[in-house]
PDB file of C-alpha atoms in Angstrom:
ATOM      1  CA  MET T 544      -4.876  14.170  11.745  1.00  0.00           C
ATOM      2  CA  ARG T 545      -1.740  13.088   9.928  1.00  0.00           C
ATOM      3  CA  SER T 546      -1.261  12.521   6.254  1.00  0.00           C
ATOM      4  CA  GLY T 547       1.604  10.806   4.495  1.00  0.00           C
ATOM      5  CA  TRP T 548       2.315   9.831   0.932  1.00  0.00           C
ATOM      6  CA  PRO T 549       3.748   6.316   0.746  1.00  0.00           C
ATOM      7  CA  ARG T 550       5.493   7.058  -2.565  1.00  0.00           C
ATOM      8  CA  GLN T 551       4.665   3.654  -3.932  1.00  0.00           C
ATOM      9  CA  TYR T 552       7.123   3.786  -6.803  1.00  0.00           C
ATOM     10  CA  TYR T 553      10.196   4.864  -4.832  1.00  0.00           C
ATOM     11  CA  SER T 554      12.301   3.128  -2.232  1.00  0.00           C
ATOM     12  CA  PRO T 555      12.696   4.902   1.120  1.00  0.00           C
ATOM     13  CA  ASP T 556      16.040   6.131  -0.282  1.00  0.00           C
ATOM     14  CA  GLY T 557      14.313   7.769  -3.251  1.00  0.00           C
ATOM     15  CA  GLU T 558      15.285   5.138  -5.842  1.00  0.00           C
ATOM     16  CA  LEU T 559      12.753   4.738  -8.676  1.00  0.00           C
ATOM     17  CA  LEU T 560      11.419   1.173  -8.649  1.00  0.00           C
ATOM     18  CA  ASP T 561       9.673   0.875 -11.981  1.00  0.00           C
ATOM     19  CA  ASP T 562      10.768  -2.688 -12.736  1.00  0.00           C
ATOM     20  CA  GLU T 563       9.350  -4.475  -9.678  1.00  0.00           C
ATOM     21  CA  SER T 564       6.617  -7.109  -9.989  1.00  0.00           C
ATOM     22  CA  VAL T 565       3.122  -6.224  -8.814  1.00  0.00           C
ATOM     23  CA  ALA T 566       3.653  -8.380  -5.698  1.00  0.00           C
ATOM     24  CA  ASP T 567       6.911  -6.537  -4.953  1.00  0.00           C
ATOM     25  CA  GLN T 568       5.192  -3.181  -5.481  1.00  0.00           C
ATOM     26  CA  THR T 569       2.438  -4.258  -3.075  1.00  0.00           C
ATOM     27  CA  ARG T 570       4.999  -5.182  -0.431  1.00  0.00           C
ATOM     28  CA  ARG T 571       6.874  -1.917  -1.012  1.00  0.00           C
ATOM     29  CA  CYS T 572       3.672   0.129  -0.661  1.00  0.00           C
ATOM     30  CA  LEU T 573       2.716  -1.573   2.576  1.00  0.00           C
ATOM     31  CA  GLU T 574       6.251  -1.270   3.962  1.00  0.00           C
ATOM     32  CA  ASN T 575       6.091   2.452   3.198  1.00  0.00           C
ATOM     33  CA  VAL T 576       2.653   2.773   4.823  1.00  0.00           C
ATOM     34  CA  ALA T 577       4.016   0.959   7.894  1.00  0.00           C
ATOM     35  CA  ALA T 578       7.003   3.339   8.027  1.00  0.00           C
ATOM     36  CA  ILE T 579       4.725   6.396   7.872  1.00  0.00           C
ATOM     37  CA  LEU T 580       2.569   4.967  10.659  1.00  0.00           C
ATOM     38  CA  GLU T 581       5.616   4.076  12.747  1.00  0.00           C
ATOM     39  CA  SER T 582       6.880   7.658  12.509  1.00  0.00           C
ATOM     40  CA  ASP T 583       3.719   8.650  14.404  1.00  0.00           C
ATOM     41  CA  GLY T 584       3.834   5.803  16.915  1.00  0.00           C
ATOM     42  CA  ALA T 585       1.257   3.646  15.140  1.00  0.00           C
ATOM     43  CA  THR T 586       1.340   0.286  13.367  1.00  0.00           C
ATOM     44  CA  LEU T 587      -0.577  -1.480  10.632  1.00  0.00           C
ATOM     45  CA  GLU T 588      -2.866  -2.777  13.399  1.00  0.00           C
ATOM     46  CA  ASP T 589      -4.176   0.803  13.697  1.00  0.00           C
ATOM     47  CA  VAL T 590      -5.344   0.848  10.066  1.00  0.00           C
ATOM     48  CA  LEU T 591      -9.126   1.013   9.705  1.00  0.00           C
ATOM     49  CA  LYS T 592      -9.520   1.108   5.923  1.00  0.00           C
ATOM     50  CA  VAL T 593      -7.331   0.488   2.884  1.00  0.00           C
ATOM     51  CA  THR T 594      -8.071   1.437  -0.702  1.00  0.00           C
ATOM     52  CA  ILE T 595      -5.979  -0.126  -3.445  1.00  0.00           C
ATOM     53  CA  PHE T 596      -5.966   1.623  -6.794  1.00  0.00           C
ATOM     54  CA  LEU T 597      -4.664  -0.795  -9.399  1.00  0.00           C
ATOM     55  CA  ASP T 598      -3.786  -0.483 -13.030  1.00  0.00           C
ATOM     56  CA  ASP T 599      -5.093  -3.936 -13.990  1.00  0.00           C
ATOM     57  CA  ILE T 600      -7.755  -5.871 -12.068  1.00  0.00           C
ATOM     58  CA  ASP T 601      -6.125  -9.099 -13.308  1.00  0.00           C
ATOM     59  CA  ASP T 602      -3.290  -8.329 -10.848  1.00  0.00           C
ATOM     60  CA  PHE T 603      -5.668  -8.582  -7.885  1.00  0.00           C
ATOM     61  CA  GLU T 604      -4.718 -12.159  -6.964  1.00  0.00           C
ATOM     62  CA  ALA T 605      -0.981 -11.342  -6.765  1.00  0.00           C
ATOM     63  CA  ILE T 606      -1.743  -8.167  -4.819  1.00  0.00           C
ATOM     64  CA  ASN T 607      -4.025 -10.063  -2.440  1.00  0.00           C
ATOM     65  CA  GLU T 608      -1.392 -12.731  -1.731  1.00  0.00           C
ATOM     66  CA  ALA T 609       1.259 -10.120  -0.890  1.00  0.00           C
ATOM     67  CA  TYR T 610      -1.245  -8.027   1.107  1.00  0.00           C
ATOM     68  CA  ALA T 611      -2.250 -10.990   3.298  1.00  0.00           C
ATOM     69  CA  ASN T 612       1.272 -11.192   4.757  1.00  0.00           C
ATOM     70  CA  PHE T 613       0.974  -7.763   6.390  1.00  0.00           C
ATOM     71  CA  PHE T 614      -2.108  -8.180   8.569  1.00  0.00           C
ATOM     72  CA  ASP T 615      -2.449 -10.720  11.387  1.00  0.00           C
ATOM     73  CA  GLY T 616      -5.938 -11.706  12.435  1.00  0.00           C
ATOM     74  CA  GLU T 617      -8.756  -9.536  11.162  1.00  0.00           C
ATOM     75  CA  PRO T 618      -7.516  -7.251   8.358  1.00  0.00           C
ATOM     76  CA  PRO T 619      -8.891  -3.728   7.954  1.00  0.00           C
ATOM     77  CA  ALA T 620     -11.793  -2.969   5.639  1.00  0.00           C
ATOM     78  CA  ARG T 621     -10.565  -2.788   2.055  1.00  0.00           C
ATOM     79  CA  SER T 622     -11.612  -1.674  -1.394  1.00  0.00           C
ATOM     80  CA  ALA T 623      -9.824  -2.377  -4.659  1.00  0.00           C
ATOM     81  CA  VAL T 624     -10.506  -0.162  -7.646  1.00  0.00           C
ATOM     82  CA  GLU T 625      -9.191  -0.581 -11.175  1.00  0.00           C
ATOM     83  CA  VAL T 626      -8.206   2.833 -12.508  1.00  0.00           C
ATOM     84  CA  GLY T 627      -7.155   3.857 -15.993  1.00  0.00           C
ATOM     85  CA  ARG T 628      -3.595   4.554 -14.953  1.00  0.00           C
ATOM     86  CA  VAL T 629      -1.505   4.826 -11.792  1.00  0.00           C
ATOM     87  CA  PRO T 630       1.051   7.671 -11.561  1.00  0.00           C
ATOM     88  CA  LYS T 631       4.638   7.080 -12.686  1.00  0.00           C
ATOM     89  CA  GLY T 632       3.820   3.760 -14.331  1.00  0.00           C
ATOM     90  CA  ALA T 633       3.294   1.919 -11.050  1.00  0.00           C
ATOM     91  CA  ALA T 634       0.968  -1.086 -10.970  1.00  0.00           C
ATOM     92  CA  LEU T 635      -0.854   0.128  -7.873  1.00  0.00           C
ATOM     93  CA  GLU T 636      -1.239   2.789  -5.238  1.00  0.00           C
ATOM     94  CA  ILE T 637      -2.365   2.125  -1.674  1.00  0.00           C
ATOM     95  CA  GLU T 638      -4.242   4.567   0.541  1.00  0.00           C
ATOM     96  CA  ALA T 639      -4.622   3.731   4.235  1.00  0.00           C
ATOM     97  CA  VAL T 640      -6.693   5.392   6.948  1.00  0.00           C
ATOM     98  CA  ALA T 641      -5.555   4.741  10.509  1.00  0.00           C
ATOM     99  CA  VAL T 642      -6.596   5.939  13.934  1.00  0.00           C
ATOM    100  CA  LEU T 643      -3.838   7.368  16.112  1.00  0.00           C
ATOM    101  CA  GLU T 644      -4.155   7.394  19.895  1.00  0.00           C
TER     102      GLU T 644
END
C-alpha cells in the first residue's frame, strides 16, 4: 500500500497557489495525483475511486469540466462532498485510491 498527499494548494515546487480558479485547482490536484502515481509506476488509469471534497457545491460544474480532461474512456468511481471548509483556503481536495501491480 502506498499513500501520498497531493498537496492541492501547492505547486510541485512548494509555491502556495491560493489565487487559482477552481478549475485550475482541479487540474493542479489531478496533476499532483498523477505525479504521485507515476512515482510508483502507475497512472491515472489505475485509479479505482476518487473523492472530491469541495468548499462550495456550486463549483461542481467547473470541477467536473476540468476533471473530464484527465480520464479517457470509463472514469473511475467518484464521489463529491461539500464540506464546511477545505484546508489552507483551497476550493477543493481530491483523494484517489488506485491499485498498483
